[in-house]
XYZ file of C-alpha atoms in Angstrom:
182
model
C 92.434 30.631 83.332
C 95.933 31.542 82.254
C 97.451 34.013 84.968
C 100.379 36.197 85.372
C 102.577 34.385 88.380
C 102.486 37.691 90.588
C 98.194 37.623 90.571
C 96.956 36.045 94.053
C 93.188 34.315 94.492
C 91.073 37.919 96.071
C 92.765 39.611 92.786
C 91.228 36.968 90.768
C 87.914 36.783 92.493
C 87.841 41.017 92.030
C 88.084 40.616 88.508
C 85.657 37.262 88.076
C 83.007 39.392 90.204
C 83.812 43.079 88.115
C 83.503 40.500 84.514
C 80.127 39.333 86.162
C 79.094 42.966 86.677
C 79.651 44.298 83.163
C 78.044 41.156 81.401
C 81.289 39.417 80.336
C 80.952 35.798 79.378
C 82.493 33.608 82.234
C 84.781 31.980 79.480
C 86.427 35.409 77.974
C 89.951 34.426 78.792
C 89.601 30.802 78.129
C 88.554 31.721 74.635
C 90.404 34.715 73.857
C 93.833 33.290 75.306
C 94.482 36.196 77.262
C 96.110 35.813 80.936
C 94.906 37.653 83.479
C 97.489 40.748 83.675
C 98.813 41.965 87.133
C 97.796 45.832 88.498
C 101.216 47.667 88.926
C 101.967 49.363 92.475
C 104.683 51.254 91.351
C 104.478 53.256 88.297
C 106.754 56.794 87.069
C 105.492 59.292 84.657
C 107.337 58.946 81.255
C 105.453 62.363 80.342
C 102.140 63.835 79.119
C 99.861 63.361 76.592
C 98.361 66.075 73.744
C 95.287 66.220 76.471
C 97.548 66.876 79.412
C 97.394 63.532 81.212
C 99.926 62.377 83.085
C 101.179 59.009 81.639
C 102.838 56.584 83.478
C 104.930 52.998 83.173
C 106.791 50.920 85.824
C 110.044 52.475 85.922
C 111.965 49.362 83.611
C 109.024 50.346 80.772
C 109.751 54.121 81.658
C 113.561 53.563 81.310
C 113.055 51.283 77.339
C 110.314 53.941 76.545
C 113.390 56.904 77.060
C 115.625 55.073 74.856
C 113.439 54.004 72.279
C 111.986 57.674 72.109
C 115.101 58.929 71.769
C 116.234 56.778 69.257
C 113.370 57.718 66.828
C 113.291 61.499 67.794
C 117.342 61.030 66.425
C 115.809 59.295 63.554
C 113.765 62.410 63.155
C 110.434 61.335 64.178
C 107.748 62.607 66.172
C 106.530 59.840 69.086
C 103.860 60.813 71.048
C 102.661 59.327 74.007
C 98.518 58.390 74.530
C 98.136 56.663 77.186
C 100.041 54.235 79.486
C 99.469 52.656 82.684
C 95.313 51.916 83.089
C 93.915 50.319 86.521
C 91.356 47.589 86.559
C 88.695 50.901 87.707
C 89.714 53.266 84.657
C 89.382 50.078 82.300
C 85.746 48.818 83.901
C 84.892 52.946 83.565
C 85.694 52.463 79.647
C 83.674 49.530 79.165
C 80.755 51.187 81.397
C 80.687 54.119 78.957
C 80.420 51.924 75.856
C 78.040 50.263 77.606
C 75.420 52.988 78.600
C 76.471 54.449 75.124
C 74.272 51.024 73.227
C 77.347 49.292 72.395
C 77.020 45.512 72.517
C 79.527 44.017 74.785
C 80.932 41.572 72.431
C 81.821 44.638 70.252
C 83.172 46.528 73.083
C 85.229 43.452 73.809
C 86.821 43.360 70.057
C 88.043 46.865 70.920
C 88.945 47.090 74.706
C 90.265 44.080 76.498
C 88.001 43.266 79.607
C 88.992 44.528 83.366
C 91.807 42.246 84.516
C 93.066 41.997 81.081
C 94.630 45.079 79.576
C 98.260 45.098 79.393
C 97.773 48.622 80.348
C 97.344 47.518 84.267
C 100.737 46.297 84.075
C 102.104 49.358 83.324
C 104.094 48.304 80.608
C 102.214 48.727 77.727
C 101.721 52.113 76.138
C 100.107 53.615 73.403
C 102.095 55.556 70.930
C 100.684 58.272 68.461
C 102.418 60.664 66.312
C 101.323 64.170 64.798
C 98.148 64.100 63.159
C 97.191 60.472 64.518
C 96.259 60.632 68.130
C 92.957 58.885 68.149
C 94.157 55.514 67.965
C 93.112 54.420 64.411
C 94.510 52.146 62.503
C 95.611 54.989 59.841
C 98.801 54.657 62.414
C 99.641 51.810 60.537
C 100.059 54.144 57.565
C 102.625 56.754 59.406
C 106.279 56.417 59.382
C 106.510 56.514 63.385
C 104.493 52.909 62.952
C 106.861 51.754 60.176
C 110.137 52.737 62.276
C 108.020 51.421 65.473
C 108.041 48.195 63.162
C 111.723 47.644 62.954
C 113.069 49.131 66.205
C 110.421 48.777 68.880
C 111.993 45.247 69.862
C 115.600 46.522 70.296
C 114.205 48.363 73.458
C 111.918 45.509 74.421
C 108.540 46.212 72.874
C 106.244 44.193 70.641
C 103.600 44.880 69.187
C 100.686 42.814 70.590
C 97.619 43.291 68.565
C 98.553 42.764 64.490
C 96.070 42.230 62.425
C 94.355 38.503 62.656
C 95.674 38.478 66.274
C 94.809 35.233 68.568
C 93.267 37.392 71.147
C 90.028 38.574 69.168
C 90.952 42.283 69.796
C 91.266 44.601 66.592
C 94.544 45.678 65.064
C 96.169 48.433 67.268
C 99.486 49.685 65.676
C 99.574 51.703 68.285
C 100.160 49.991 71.061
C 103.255 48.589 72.197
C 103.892 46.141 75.798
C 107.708 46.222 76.865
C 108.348 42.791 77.731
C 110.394 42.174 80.469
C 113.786 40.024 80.170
């Protein structure tokens, strides 16, 4: 299992015994390629969303996320923050919802990346909407925030980690972007 360097053995064992607990196939990670993502401690707001929810980044993410939103609101366009920092609980809550809800878990898992997982408990990944597309669809693709997004996200530091026929087995998500640190 590919970890981040900063994840210690009783993290590990939470997430291994919370993947057990939802029905996630012992090999996810292994498969899918994806390491097993730290939980930030320390995390500033960077703002609300259109529901009111405070969302929050470490405070390098929160710094890159100021300049890159400035950058495009001097460009003239309209960035709107969805959601940003997710703990390990929020993101087993998700997948507990889709769950009780009938959906399969291996097409949960093609959507939502399991507990331990998400970029999101890092707290430097965010996801970015813009007016008319908050719901996370891949219509985002089709806006000129995503095409501007495209060619100016990585000056601040963020990629774009889903595109389509990803590695990782997860849909395409134009809308979300992980600042990487230097």
């Amino acid at each position: 299992m590919k970890t981040a360097p900063d994840v210690d053995l009783v993290y590990v064992q939470r997430i291994a015994a919370l993947g057990r607990e939802l029905g996630i196939p012992a090999d996810y990670a292994a498969r899918r390629g994806l390491p097993l993502q730290s939980e930030a401690t320390e995390v500033v707001s960077v703002g609300t969303s259109p529901e009111g929810r405070d969302v929050c980044l470490i405070p390098a993410a929160a710094a890159a996320w100021r300049e890159l939103h400035a950058a495009a609101t001097q460009a003239n366009l309209v960035l709107l923050l969805i959601s940003g920092f997710r703990s390990v609980a929020r993101q087993a809550e998700i997948i507990r919802a889709k769950l009780a809800a009938g959906q399969a878990p291996d097409a949960i898992l093609r959507l939502v990346a399991a507990p331990g997982y998400s970029e999101h408990h890092t707290g430097r990944a965010l996801d970015v909407g813009s007016p008319g597309e908050l719901t996370l669809e891949e219509s985002f693709a089709l806006t000129p925030a995503y095409g501007w997004l495209t060619q100016h996200a990585s000056r601040f530091g963020f990629t774009l980690t889903y595109p389509r026929c990803n590695p990782y087995g997860i849909a395409f998500e134009p809308w979300h972007w992980c600042w990487q640190q230097p």
